[in-house]
Amino acid sequence: MSLPRGFRDYFPEEFEILEFIRDKFVRRCTLYGFRLMEPSTLESLEVLEAKSGPSIREEIYFFRDKGGRDVGLRFDLTVGLTRYACSKRDLPLPIKLASFADVWRYDEPQRARYRWFYQWDVETYGPKGPEADAEIISFTKGMFEDVGLKDVQIKLGDRRMVQKLVEDVTGLKNSKVLELMRMLDKMDKKEKDALIKEYSAKGFSLQQIEEVLKLGVVEGDLNVMLSRFGEGSVPEGLRTLSEILKELEIKFTISIKVVRGLDYYTSYVFEVFDGSNLELGALAGGGRYDILPSIFGRPEIGATGIAGGVERLILALRQKKFSLLQLPTIYVAYIRGLEKEAFKLVEELRNYGFRAIVDVSRRSLSKQLEEADRIGSLCSILILPSEFKEEKVIVKDMRKKFEVKVEVKRLVDFLKDHI
Ligand code: AMP
């Protein structure tokens, strides 16, 4: 009866937080004008390979369907959204899309890494300038604030800048430079000595490796980059992006070692962490990937966006003893024979927006009150024959503050005043 490796059921405690996050996400999308949609769960393998080539097969679920077509489950939302945006030639630019849905990856399962998980995702298609990227980052910061994470760290990188710096310090070009940029990406995961060993074996000199590792530790704001590397090394767009973010009072660091997928990102890259819980890994990641629209036949449009892992966010929130502000619960308890009356009253309370729970297990009155306590009801309403004859019920405050008889017709007003 066990589940496949890397899969789990979504328990109510987690699913409630997922719905809370979805709600905040949707609200923020509305504020920013990102239109929600969901790309297909299944894509043809060819489309899934567009981003990183056939090597993606190692990381995804793919199979041949009964009609002999090679297909695969979506591993992110970006590919499907981009395919959609590029196929709709009549849509006015910019196309701002958002999605909140599940994805499948053949990742090695571990803490905060699953084979089936949810992502929230916003993408802007059309502009190639940094204003669209600034909006993506501003969205992300707002979204994390909305769910209650105030202490996020935003890291920015710029692939063009890093590439030029690596070329300058090593005298190398093209694929060799890309290899050393991949080393930068590994700096947080591997010790310096291990990297030196690995890259010496690939034929790089100790001096080249050490120079690149020295670059990798540089972090700071725009001024740090300008003074360390000089005006000419910082692309104009990165400068504008930094200036807009500064004006919006968004804290961020530019980091040389943040490069992410090199086959894919063309300039800016973003990563977001929970500042008080760095071990969780990135809560969100993204960047500018103008290359994908051109693979899908629209070289004239730019693309930038970000995707966040919902389960990681749930873990981060749960570690902060996050609790959802739930609707107060009212428990309606009754003596056998008064079922009709109890169900009518419960319906009325629900129609007024109260969360009302009624016994459906034919329990005794005392067992019903135990249940009311167990589920954390704020108050119980007791329907008893003698009181009900007088059209009254007993309202019992579960925190033992009061127990009063209330006329049925006044009950809703009474609860509104006292709950
Ligand atoms: P990516 O699409 O790889 O850039 O990932 C975007 C975000 O999704 C990451 O920052 C994580 O928060 C989350 N994520 C990626 N892979 C997994 C996974 N296997 N399990 C859970 N969350 C993940």
Short mmCIF file of C-alpha atoms in Angstrom, two decimals, residues 60-220:
data_model
loop_
_atom_site.label_atom_id
_atom_site.label_comp_id
_atom_site.label_asym_id
_atom_site.label_seq_id
_atom_site.Cartn_x
_atom_site.Cartn_y
_atom_site.Cartn_z
CA ILE A 60 11.63 14.17 -15.83
CA TYR A 61 8.79 11.68 -16.15
CA PHE A 62 8.36 10.76 -19.81
CA PHE A 63 6.83 7.85 -21.67
CA ARG A 64 5.33 6.74 -24.97
CA ASP A 65 1.54 6.99 -25.01
CA LYS A 66 -0.77 4.35 -26.47
CA GLY A 67 -0.70 6.14 -29.83
CA GLY A 68 3.10 5.94 -29.96
CA ARG A 69 3.71 9.63 -29.13
CA ASP A 70 6.65 10.59 -26.90
CA VAL A 71 5.24 12.74 -24.11
CA GLY A 72 6.21 13.85 -20.59
CA LEU A 73 4.77 15.45 -17.47
CA ARG A 74 5.52 19.16 -17.08
CA PHE A 75 8.58 19.71 -14.85
CA ASP A 76 7.92 23.41 -14.46
CA LEU A 77 5.29 25.93 -15.51
CA THR A 78 7.63 28.17 -17.50
CA VAL A 79 7.91 25.90 -20.53
CA GLY A 80 4.14 25.58 -20.97
CA LEU A 81 3.52 29.29 -20.34
CA THR A 82 6.21 30.22 -22.86
CA ARG A 83 4.85 27.78 -25.44
CA TYR A 84 1.41 29.35 -24.96
CA ALA A 85 2.66 32.98 -25.10
CA CYS A 86 4.73 32.29 -28.22
CA SER A 87 1.87 30.55 -30.01
CA LYS A 88 -0.58 33.44 -29.49
CA ARG A 89 0.72 35.86 -32.06
CA ASP A 90 -2.32 38.08 -31.74
CA LEU A 91 -1.83 38.79 -28.02
CA PRO A 92 -0.73 42.38 -27.34
CA LEU A 93 2.65 42.72 -25.61
CA PRO A 94 3.61 42.56 -22.83
CA ILE A 95 1.96 39.24 -22.01
CA LYS A 96 1.94 38.87 -18.23
CA LEU A 97 1.03 35.37 -17.10
CA ALA A 98 0.86 33.56 -13.78
CA SER A 99 0.23 30.01 -12.69
CA PHE A 100 -0.04 28.02 -9.48
CA ALA A 101 0.07 24.30 -10.12
CA ASP A 102 1.88 21.02 -9.58
CA VAL A 103 4.93 19.74 -11.44
CA TRP A 104 6.83 16.43 -11.58
CA ARG A 105 10.59 15.89 -11.53
CA TYR A 106 12.73 12.79 -11.26
CA ASP A 107 14.83 14.54 -8.56
CA GLU A 108 16.65 12.65 -5.81
CA PRO A 109 14.14 12.87 -2.93
CA GLN A 110 15.35 14.46 0.30
CA ARG A 111 14.14 17.07 2.76
CA ALA A 112 12.35 19.87 0.87
CA ARG A 113 12.94 18.03 -2.42
CA TYR A 114 10.12 15.95 -3.83
CA ARG A 115 9.17 14.33 -7.11
CA TRP A 116 5.73 15.92 -7.10
CA PHE A 117 5.42 19.48 -5.85
CA TYR A 118 3.66 22.77 -6.44
CA GLN A 119 5.09 25.94 -7.88
CA TRP A 120 3.84 29.48 -8.08
CA ASP A 121 5.10 31.24 -11.16
CA VAL A 122 4.91 34.66 -12.83
CA GLU A 123 6.30 35.45 -16.27
CA THR A 124 6.42 38.52 -18.52
CA TYR A 125 6.82 38.12 -22.29
CA GLY A 126 7.70 40.93 -24.67
CA PRO A 127 10.05 43.47 -23.06
CA LYS A 128 13.79 42.90 -23.17
CA GLY A 129 14.66 45.73 -20.78
CA PRO A 130 15.14 45.44 -17.00
CA GLU A 131 11.85 47.13 -16.03
CA ALA A 132 9.97 43.83 -16.43
CA ASP A 133 12.59 42.12 -14.23
CA ALA A 134 12.20 44.81 -11.59
CA GLU A 135 8.46 44.13 -11.53
CA ILE A 136 9.03 40.38 -11.13
CA ILE A 137 11.29 41.01 -8.12
CA SER A 138 8.89 43.52 -6.61
CA PHE A 139 6.07 40.96 -7.02
CA THR A 140 8.18 38.31 -5.29
CA LYS A 141 9.03 40.47 -2.32
CA GLY A 142 5.38 41.47 -1.89
CA MET A 143 4.20 37.90 -2.21
CA PHE A 144 6.55 36.70 0.56
CA GLU A 145 5.47 39.60 2.77
CA ASP A 146 1.82 38.74 2.21
CA VAL A 147 2.29 35.22 3.51
CA GLY A 148 4.21 36.50 6.53
CA LEU A 149 7.87 35.98 5.56
CA LYS A 150 9.51 39.32 6.23
CA ASP A 151 13.11 38.20 6.30
CA VAL A 152 13.82 37.06 2.74
CA GLN A 153 17.20 37.47 1.08
CA ILE A 154 17.12 38.37 -2.59
CA LYS A 155 20.24 37.59 -4.61
CA LEU A 156 20.80 38.96 -8.07
CA GLY A 157 23.28 37.82 -10.67
CA ASP A 158 24.02 38.81 -14.23
CA ARG A 159 25.29 36.15 -16.54
CA ARG A 160 26.79 38.67 -19.05
CA MET A 161 28.74 40.42 -16.33
CA VAL A 162 30.06 37.19 -14.81
CA GLN A 163 31.03 35.80 -18.21
CA LYS A 164 33.06 38.91 -19.01
CA LEU A 165 34.77 38.89 -15.61
CA VAL A 166 35.71 35.21 -15.93
CA GLU A 167 37.06 35.86 -19.44
CA ASP A 168 39.13 38.78 -18.14
CA VAL A 169 40.74 36.94 -15.23
CA THR A 170 41.44 33.69 -17.10
CA GLY A 171 42.08 34.80 -20.68
CA LEU A 172 39.76 31.98 -21.78
CA LYS A 173 36.74 32.07 -24.11
CA ASN A 174 33.51 30.18 -24.93
CA SER A 175 32.88 26.70 -23.49
CA LYS A 176 35.88 26.86 -21.12
CA VAL A 177 34.43 30.00 -19.58
CA LEU A 178 31.02 28.36 -19.22
CA GLU A 179 32.64 25.45 -17.40
CA LEU A 180 34.26 27.78 -14.90
CA MET A 181 30.93 29.57 -14.46
CA ARG A 182 29.41 26.22 -13.51
CA MET A 183 32.09 26.02 -10.84
CA LEU A 184 30.80 29.31 -9.40
CA ASP A 185 27.35 27.76 -9.18
CA LYS A 186 28.82 24.91 -7.10
CA MET A 187 30.58 27.12 -4.57
CA ASP A 188 27.80 26.82 -1.98
CA LYS A 189 27.65 23.06 -2.28
CA LYS A 190 31.31 22.04 -2.41
CA GLU A 191 34.48 22.86 -0.48
CA LYS A 192 37.17 24.94 -2.17
CA ASP A 193 39.68 22.05 -2.20
CA ALA A 194 37.19 19.72 -3.85
CA LEU A 195 36.52 22.30 -6.56
CA ILE A 196 40.22 22.84 -7.17
CA LYS A 197 40.68 19.10 -7.55
CA GLU A 198 37.68 18.72 -9.86
CA TYR A 199 38.62 21.61 -12.14
CA SER A 200 42.36 20.85 -12.20
CA ALA A 201 41.38 17.42 -13.51
CA LYS A 202 39.43 19.19 -16.27
CA GLY A 203 42.66 20.90 -17.36
CA PHE A 204 42.35 24.36 -15.76
CA SER A 205 45.41 25.89 -14.10
CA LEU A 206 45.45 26.48 -10.35
CA GLN A 207 45.75 30.20 -11.00
CA GLN A 208 42.69 30.26 -13.27
CA ILE A 209 40.62 28.32 -10.74
CA GLU A 210 41.71 30.48 -7.82
CA GLU A 211 41.04 33.73 -9.69
CA VAL A 212 37.50 32.60 -10.52
CA LEU A 213 36.86 31.44 -6.95
CA LYS A 214 38.04 34.85 -5.76
CA LEU A 215 35.43 36.46 -8.01
CA GLY A 216 32.78 34.14 -6.63
CA VAL A 217 32.99 35.50 -3.11
CA VAL A 218 32.21 39.07 -4.20
CA GLU A 219 28.78 40.20 -3.05
CA GLY A 220 27.25 43.59 -2.45
#
